Amino acid sequence: MRLLSPVTMPLMLFMCGFSLDSLAGECKDWRTRNPAWIFCDDFESSAALVGPGRYFEVDNNKGDFAAIVGVGRGDSRGMRVIWQPGEVEAGNLKLGFGKNPSSYMNRGVFPDETFREIHYRVFVRMEKGWQGAPYKLSRATVISGSDWSQAMIAHLWTGNQENLMLDPVRCVDGNNNVKCKGYNNFANMEWIGQAKGASRIFSPDSGGKWMCIESYVRLNSPGKSDGVTAFWVNGKLEAKREGVDFVRGYTSYGLNAIFLENHWNSGSPKRQERYFDHFVVSRQPIGCNDSPDVVSLSPAQATRGGALSGSIGWGGRVPEGSLGFDATGRMQFPPLAPNAASHGARKSLSTPIFSR
C-alpha cells in the first residue's frame, strides 16, 4: 500500500462524494433522508420565501434582508440582513407548522400534527468588525387564535448582552385559558425565569465566524411543571431551564411557529451585516452536521502522510480506526459507536489514508 499524493487525495475525496462543507446539500430530499425533520431551508431554492411548504410571512426590510449568493456557508446562498445606522427593525422570517388556528399561517408544513416538543437549528455569522448586541434572535411559540394570540413563548435573545439567553413566557391563566390576546400582549405575560449562556456570541472576536445555534423546547404535561427550554452553541450546552410550566393544562394547540428575527431595541450603532444559513426544525436533535455519509476535511489534511480528522453526522466524530480503500477502490471506514451520533458527541480519528 502507498500513501496518496497531495494531488490524488483531494481528487479521490471529490470522487467519493466528500465535501469541505459538511452541510452541502443538507436540504436535498430531506423528507426522505431525515424523516424526523419538520422543515429545512438552506436558502438555495430560487422559489419565493413565502409559499407552500415555506414561510407564511417575510419582512425583507425593503430588500435589506434577502437570500444572497456568496454569503452562506461555503459561499453558498444565505440570508443577509443589513442594519443601517440606528435601525431597529431589520426584517424577519416567520415559519408556521403543525396544527394552527390561522389559515394565514398554514403553509402545509405538517398541518395536522400537534407538536409538544421541537428542536430547531440555524447557523449565524456576524460580519468582521461587528459591534453591539441585537436584542432579538428567535422565538418558538404556541399560536392559539387567528388573531395571533399566544399560549406561551420561548425567547432566545440577548437583553443587550454579548451572550444569548433563554427567557420563557407563560400566557395561560389558572383556569387554563389563554390570556395573552393578540400578538405580544406584554400586559398579560408571565415571565418565568431567564437562563443565560456563557459564550460571547456578539463580541467583536466572533465576527466572521459561523456559529451553530440549536434550541430545544418541550411543553409541560397538563398540570405538571416538566417543561424544558435549552440551547447549544457549536454543540455545547449553553443554558437550560427544566421544571417549566409553560401552558398549565392548556392542550388545544402545540408549538406551531418559529420566528427568526433581526430586531435591535436600541438600534444598530453602525451599518453592519449578519447572515443566516441552514435553518432546520425537527422532532429530534439536529446537531451541526447533516448526514452520516458526509465527512468534512480541511485542505491541509489532504497531504502526503498527513493525519485525517473527519466530522460525521449529528455534530459527532468518526470513532478511532483505520480509513482505507477496499479492492474496488471504495473508501472504507469503521461504523460509528452506538453513542457517537448522540447530540454533541465527539470522537476523534487520526490516521493516514492509503490506497491499494
Short mmCIF file of C-alpha atoms in Angstrom, two decimals:
data_model
loop_
_atom_site.label_atom_id
_atom_site.label_comp_id
_atom_site.label_asym_id
_atom_site.label_seq_id
_atom_site.Cartn_x
_atom_site.Cartn_y
_atom_site.Cartn_z
CA MET A 1 0.00 0.00 0.00
CA ARG A 2 1.16 3.57 -0.60
CA LEU A 3 0.19 6.96 0.70
CA LEU A 4 -1.88 9.07 -1.64
CA SER A 5 -0.13 12.08 -3.13
CA PRO A 6 -1.23 15.65 -2.35
CA VAL A 7 -2.87 15.78 -5.78
CA THR A 8 -4.55 12.38 -5.65
CA MET A 9 -6.08 12.82 -2.18
CA PRO A 10 -8.33 15.82 -2.99
CA LEU A 11 -9.31 14.16 -6.28
CA MET A 12 -10.26 10.89 -4.56
CA LEU A 13 -12.23 12.72 -1.89
CA PHE A 14 -14.15 14.55 -4.61
CA MET A 15 -14.88 11.31 -6.44
CA CYS A 16 -16.07 9.67 -3.23
CA GLY A 17 -18.53 12.49 -2.61
CA PHE A 18 -16.72 14.14 0.29
CA SER A 19 -17.23 17.86 0.83
CA LEU A 20 -15.30 20.64 2.55
CA ASP A 21 -18.68 21.92 3.71
CA SER A 22 -20.32 19.11 5.64
CA LEU A 23 -23.75 20.74 5.21
CA ALA A 24 -23.71 20.93 1.41
CA GLY A 25 -26.97 19.58 0.04
CA GLU A 26 -28.49 19.23 3.50
CA CYS A 27 -31.99 20.12 2.35
CA LYS A 28 -31.98 17.96 -0.78
CA ASP A 29 -34.56 15.19 -0.32
CA TRP A 30 -34.59 15.98 3.40
CA ARG A 31 -38.02 14.41 3.97
CA THR A 32 -36.67 11.03 2.88
CA ARG A 33 -33.19 11.34 4.36
CA ASN A 34 -34.32 12.84 7.66
CA PRO A 35 -37.90 11.77 8.41
CA ALA A 36 -37.75 13.31 11.90
CA TRP A 37 -37.34 16.77 10.39
CA ILE A 38 -40.24 19.18 10.14
CA PHE A 39 -38.67 21.87 7.97
CA CYS A 40 -35.36 22.53 6.20
CA ASP A 41 -34.11 25.63 4.39
CA ASP A 42 -30.56 26.11 3.14
CA PHE A 43 -31.78 29.10 1.09
CA GLU A 44 -30.55 27.54 -2.16
CA SER A 45 -34.05 27.50 -3.67
CA SER A 46 -34.95 30.33 -6.01
CA ALA A 47 -38.63 29.94 -5.11
CA ALA A 48 -40.33 32.74 -3.21
CA LEU A 49 -39.69 32.63 0.53
CA VAL A 50 -43.44 32.88 1.15
CA GLY A 51 -45.40 29.98 -0.27
CA PRO A 52 -46.43 26.34 0.11
CA GLY A 53 -44.07 24.47 2.39
CA ARG A 54 -42.21 27.66 3.22
CA TYR A 55 -42.68 30.76 5.39
CA PHE A 56 -46.04 32.40 5.89
CA GLU A 57 -44.59 35.89 6.22
CA VAL A 58 -41.28 37.62 5.49
CA ASP A 59 -40.28 41.18 6.27
CA ASN A 60 -37.46 41.82 3.79
CA ASN A 61 -36.74 45.30 5.15
CA LYS A 62 -37.02 46.88 1.70
CA GLY A 63 -34.51 44.40 0.29
CA ASP A 64 -32.01 44.61 3.14
CA PHE A 65 -32.99 41.12 4.39
CA ALA A 66 -32.76 38.73 1.47
CA ALA A 67 -31.25 35.48 0.18
CA ILE A 68 -27.93 36.36 -1.45
CA VAL A 69 -25.40 34.19 -3.29
CA GLY A 70 -21.99 34.06 -1.63
CA VAL A 71 -22.95 34.96 1.95
CA GLY A 72 -23.91 31.44 3.13
CA ARG A 73 -21.64 28.66 4.34
CA GLY A 74 -19.09 27.69 1.72
CA ASP A 75 -20.03 30.79 -0.33
CA SER A 76 -23.50 29.36 -0.93
CA ARG A 77 -26.76 31.29 -0.78
CA GLY A 78 -27.75 32.52 2.64
CA MET A 79 -29.89 35.21 4.24
CA ARG A 80 -28.17 38.56 4.64
CA VAL A 81 -29.54 41.31 6.86
CA ILE A 82 -28.21 44.85 6.68
CA TRP A 83 -28.74 47.19 9.61
CA GLN A 84 -28.45 50.83 8.75
CA PRO A 85 -27.04 53.14 11.48
CA GLY A 86 -29.63 53.46 14.23
CA GLU A 87 -32.03 50.98 12.59
CA VAL A 88 -34.22 48.95 14.96
CA GLU A 89 -36.29 46.53 12.84
CA ALA A 90 -34.28 44.98 10.01
CA GLY A 91 -36.56 42.13 8.92
CA ASN A 92 -37.64 38.63 9.92
CA LEU A 93 -38.72 35.17 8.76
CA LYS A 94 -41.96 33.73 10.16
CA LEU A 95 -42.47 29.96 9.90
CA GLY A 96 -45.74 28.23 10.73
CA PHE A 97 -46.05 24.46 11.13
CA GLY A 98 -48.29 21.89 12.74
CA LYS A 99 -51.89 22.40 13.78
CA ASN A 100 -52.63 26.13 13.71
CA PRO A 101 -55.83 28.18 14.17
CA SER A 102 -54.76 30.67 11.48
CA SER A 103 -55.24 29.77 7.83
CA TYR A 104 -52.84 32.62 7.02
CA MET A 105 -50.04 30.83 8.87
CA ASN A 106 -50.80 27.40 7.43
CA ARG A 107 -48.42 26.76 4.51
CA GLY A 108 -48.83 23.00 4.55
CA VAL A 109 -45.96 22.14 6.93
CA PHE A 110 -47.38 19.10 8.77
CA PRO A 111 -50.68 20.94 9.35
CA ASP A 112 -52.42 18.02 11.08
CA GLU A 113 -49.76 17.32 13.69
CA THR A 114 -49.60 18.76 17.21
CA PHE A 115 -46.03 19.28 18.38
CA ARG A 116 -45.38 19.18 22.11
CA GLU A 117 -41.63 19.46 21.64
CA ILE A 118 -39.28 20.67 18.89
CA HIS A 119 -35.63 21.22 18.14
CA TYR A 120 -34.54 23.96 15.75
CA ARG A 121 -31.11 24.97 14.50
CA VAL A 122 -29.70 27.86 12.49
CA PHE A 123 -26.20 28.92 11.57
CA VAL A 124 -25.44 32.58 12.32
CA ARG A 125 -22.50 34.78 11.34
CA MET A 126 -21.77 38.43 12.04
CA GLU A 127 -19.56 40.41 9.70
CA LYS A 128 -15.96 41.12 10.69
CA GLY A 129 -15.71 44.27 12.76
CA TRP A 130 -19.10 43.61 14.35
CA GLN A 131 -20.25 45.98 17.11
CA GLY A 132 -23.02 45.61 19.68
CA ALA A 133 -25.67 43.06 20.57
CA PRO A 134 -29.04 42.98 18.79
CA TYR A 135 -31.78 42.06 21.26
CA LYS A 136 -33.76 39.53 19.23
CA LEU A 137 -32.65 36.31 17.53
CA SER A 138 -35.52 33.80 17.60
CA ARG A 139 -38.64 32.62 19.38
CA ALA A 140 -40.77 29.48 19.36
CA THR A 141 -44.39 29.96 20.30
CA VAL A 142 -47.87 28.45 20.53
CA ILE A 143 -50.28 30.48 18.40
CA SER A 144 -53.69 29.87 19.94
CA GLY A 145 -56.01 32.12 17.91
CA SER A 146 -56.45 33.53 14.44
CA ASP A 147 -55.73 36.96 15.97
CA TRP A 148 -52.19 35.70 16.78
CA SER A 149 -52.97 35.18 20.47
CA GLN A 150 -50.23 33.16 22.17
CA ALA A 151 -50.30 30.49 24.87
CA MET A 152 -46.53 30.64 25.51
CA ILE A 153 -43.26 31.96 24.09
CA ALA A 154 -39.74 30.54 24.32
CA HIS A 155 -37.50 33.52 23.55
CA LEU A 156 -33.85 33.24 22.59
CA TRP A 157 -32.40 36.72 22.72
CA THR A 158 -29.68 38.85 24.32
CA GLY A 159 -31.08 41.51 26.61
CA ASN A 160 -28.37 43.81 25.15
CA GLN A 161 -25.55 41.48 26.24
CA GLU A 162 -22.94 39.71 24.13
CA ASN A 163 -24.31 36.34 25.23
CA LEU A 164 -27.66 34.74 24.40
CA MET A 165 -30.24 33.81 27.00
CA LEU A 166 -33.47 31.89 27.41
CA ASP A 167 -36.45 33.96 28.52
CA PRO A 168 -39.65 31.84 28.62
CA VAL A 169 -43.15 33.26 28.97
CA ARG A 170 -46.46 31.73 30.07
CA CYS A 171 -49.72 33.16 28.73
CA VAL A 172 -52.29 30.79 30.29
CA ASP A 173 -54.26 31.58 33.44
CA GLY A 174 -55.19 29.29 36.34
CA ASN A 175 -58.32 28.12 34.51
CA ASN A 176 -56.24 27.01 31.50
CA ASN A 177 -57.47 29.87 29.34
CA VAL A 178 -55.13 31.85 27.09
CA LYS A 179 -54.90 35.35 28.49
CA CYS A 180 -52.46 36.93 26.01
CA LYS A 181 -54.90 38.23 23.41
CA GLY A 182 -53.28 39.20 20.13
CA TYR A 183 -49.56 39.15 19.42
CA ASN A 184 -47.02 40.19 22.04
CA ASN A 185 -49.61 41.08 24.66
CA PHE A 186 -47.00 42.12 27.25
CA ALA A 187 -49.55 43.16 29.86
CA ASN A 188 -50.67 39.55 30.35
CA MET A 189 -47.34 37.74 30.02
CA GLU A 190 -45.84 35.83 32.94
CA TRP A 191 -42.05 35.81 32.75
CA ILE A 192 -40.96 32.54 34.31
CA GLY A 193 -37.19 32.76 34.64
CA GLN A 194 -34.17 33.55 32.48
CA ALA A 195 -31.13 31.35 31.89
CA LYS A 196 -28.03 32.92 30.34
CA GLY A 197 -25.41 31.30 28.15
CA ALA A 198 -21.68 31.89 28.60
CA SER A 199 -20.41 32.24 25.01
CA ARG A 200 -19.89 35.81 23.82
CA ILE A 201 -21.81 35.36 20.58
CA PHE A 202 -21.84 39.06 19.73
CA SER A 203 -18.31 40.01 20.77
CA PRO A 204 -16.07 41.63 18.12
CA ASP A 205 -13.92 38.47 18.22
CA SER A 206 -16.87 36.42 16.91
CA GLY A 207 -17.19 38.47 13.74
CA GLY A 208 -16.67 36.47 10.56
CA LYS A 209 -17.24 33.09 12.25
CA TRP A 210 -20.19 30.76 11.66
CA MET A 211 -21.91 29.61 14.85
CA CYS A 212 -24.29 26.67 15.03
CA ILE A 213 -27.14 27.58 17.38
CA GLU A 214 -29.64 24.88 18.31
CA SER A 215 -32.67 25.31 20.56
CA TYR A 216 -34.98 22.83 22.26
CA VAL A 217 -38.46 23.46 23.65
CA ARG A 218 -40.75 20.94 25.31
CA LEU A 219 -44.15 21.94 26.61
CA ASN A 220 -45.15 20.73 30.06
CA SER A 221 -47.55 17.85 30.54
CA PRO A 222 -51.03 19.11 31.52
CA GLY A 223 -51.00 20.12 35.16
CA LYS A 224 -47.28 19.42 35.64
CA SER A 225 -44.15 21.57 35.74
CA ASP A 226 -41.99 19.41 33.50
CA GLY A 227 -41.41 21.66 30.50
CA VAL A 228 -37.89 22.31 29.19
CA THR A 229 -36.13 25.01 27.20
CA ALA A 230 -32.43 24.88 26.30
CA PHE A 231 -29.91 25.97 23.70
CA TRP A 232 -26.49 24.90 22.41
CA VAL A 233 -23.74 26.80 20.58
CA ASN A 234 -21.47 24.72 18.35
CA GLY A 235 -22.70 21.57 20.09
CA LYS A 236 -22.01 22.85 23.62
CA LEU A 237 -24.90 23.26 26.04
CA GLU A 238 -25.13 26.95 26.96
CA ALA A 239 -28.22 27.15 29.15
CA LYS A 240 -31.19 25.02 30.20
CA ARG A 241 -34.39 25.56 32.16
CA GLU A 242 -36.18 22.48 33.48
CA GLY A 243 -39.35 22.19 35.51
CA VAL A 244 -41.06 24.86 33.42
CA ASP A 245 -44.85 25.25 33.49
CA PHE A 246 -45.33 26.78 30.06
CA VAL A 247 -49.07 26.30 29.48
CA ARG A 248 -50.57 24.85 32.68
CA GLY A 249 -53.31 22.46 31.46
CA TYR A 250 -53.83 24.05 28.02
CA THR A 251 -53.78 21.48 25.18
CA SER A 252 -55.72 22.94 22.23
CA TYR A 253 -52.59 23.72 20.20
CA GLY A 254 -48.94 22.80 20.41
CA LEU A 255 -45.79 24.55 19.26
CA ASN A 256 -46.62 25.86 15.82
CA ALA A 257 -44.46 28.87 14.92
CA ILE A 258 -40.81 29.94 14.95
CA PHE A 259 -39.65 33.45 14.08
CA LEU A 260 -36.07 34.32 13.12
CA GLU A 261 -35.68 37.98 13.98
CA ASN A 262 -33.45 40.99 13.38
CA HIS A 263 -34.80 43.43 15.94
CA TRP A 264 -32.41 45.74 17.79
CA ASN A 265 -34.26 47.64 20.53
CA SER A 266 -31.73 50.46 20.79
CA GLY A 267 -30.74 50.48 17.13
CA SER A 268 -27.52 49.36 15.45
CA PRO A 269 -24.51 51.57 16.22
CA LYS A 270 -23.42 51.47 12.57
CA ARG A 271 -24.17 49.91 9.19
CA GLN A 272 -23.40 46.22 9.55
CA GLU A 273 -24.45 42.79 8.30
CA ARG A 274 -25.48 39.46 9.79
CA TYR A 275 -26.11 36.16 7.98
CA PHE A 276 -28.32 33.09 8.46
CA ASP A 277 -27.95 29.68 6.83
CA HIS A 278 -29.13 26.06 7.24
CA PHE A 279 -32.32 26.52 9.22
CA VAL A 280 -33.83 23.19 10.36
CA VAL A 281 -36.78 22.30 12.60
CA SER A 282 -37.02 18.73 13.88
CA ARG A 283 -38.74 16.31 16.23
CA GLN A 284 -35.28 15.09 17.33
CA PRO A 285 -31.86 16.67 17.99
CA ILE A 286 -30.24 18.05 14.85
CA GLY A 287 -26.61 18.88 15.59
CA CYS A 288 -24.16 20.76 13.42
CA ASN A 289 -23.57 18.30 10.55
CA ASP A 290 -26.04 16.90 8.09
CA SER A 291 -25.81 13.15 7.44
CA PRO A 292 -23.62 10.12 8.20
CA ASP A 293 -22.31 9.96 4.62
CA VAL A 294 -20.54 13.31 4.71
CA VAL A 295 -17.09 13.90 6.19
CA SER A 296 -15.58 17.39 6.22
CA LEU A 297 -11.83 17.80 5.70
CA SER A 298 -9.60 20.85 5.66
CA PRO A 299 -7.26 21.23 2.65
CA ALA A 300 -4.25 20.95 4.99
CA GLN A 301 -5.39 17.47 5.98
CA ALA A 302 -5.18 16.19 2.40
CA THR A 303 -1.38 15.98 2.35
CA ARG A 304 1.09 13.13 1.86
CA GLY A 305 1.33 11.18 5.09
CA GLY A 306 -0.84 13.69 6.92
CA ALA A 307 -3.37 12.80 9.58
CA LEU A 308 -7.06 12.98 8.89
CA SER A 309 -9.85 14.22 11.10
CA GLY A 310 -13.44 13.73 9.96
CA SER A 311 -16.75 15.05 11.15
CA ILE A 312 -19.72 12.78 10.68
CA GLY A 313 -23.38 13.27 11.40
CA TRP A 314 -25.15 14.90 14.38
CA GLY A 315 -22.11 17.01 15.23
CA GLY A 316 -20.17 13.87 16.14
CA ARG A 317 -16.82 12.43 15.05
CA VAL A 318 -15.75 9.20 13.40
CA PRO A 319 -14.55 6.71 16.04
CA GLU A 320 -10.87 5.83 16.08
CA GLY A 321 -9.85 3.32 13.43
CA SER A 322 -8.14 2.97 10.06
CA LEU A 323 -9.54 4.50 6.91
CA GLY A 324 -8.59 2.84 3.64
CA PHE A 325 -9.80 1.51 0.30
CA ASP A 326 -11.21 -1.91 -0.49
CA ALA A 327 -10.42 -3.99 -3.59
CA THR A 328 -12.84 -1.94 -5.67
CA GLY A 329 -11.24 1.35 -4.70
CA ARG A 330 -14.11 2.46 -2.48
CA MET A 331 -13.17 4.29 0.71
CA GLN A 332 -13.85 2.32 3.88
CA PHE A 333 -14.19 3.47 7.48
CA PRO A 334 -15.37 1.82 10.68
CA PRO A 335 -19.00 2.14 11.82
CA LEU A 336 -19.99 4.68 14.41
CA ALA A 337 -20.08 3.56 18.00
CA PRO A 338 -23.66 3.36 19.33
CA ASN A 339 -23.36 6.68 21.12
CA ALA A 340 -21.33 8.52 18.50
CA ALA A 341 -24.35 10.13 16.87
CA SER A 342 -25.79 11.45 20.11
CA HIS A 343 -26.28 15.17 20.47
CA GLY A 344 -22.95 16.92 20.82
CA ALA A 345 -20.96 13.66 20.87
CA ARG A 346 -17.30 13.96 19.92
CA LYS A 347 -14.88 11.17 18.97
CA SER A 348 -11.60 11.78 17.17
CA LEU A 349 -9.77 9.93 14.46
CA SER A 350 -6.15 10.37 13.37
CA THR A 351 -4.72 8.08 10.67
CA PRO A 352 -3.09 8.22 7.24
CA ILE A 353 -5.21 7.36 4.18
CA PHE A 354 -3.92 4.52 1.99
CA SER A 355 -4.77 3.22 -1.47
CA ARG A 356 -4.01 -0.19 -2.89
#
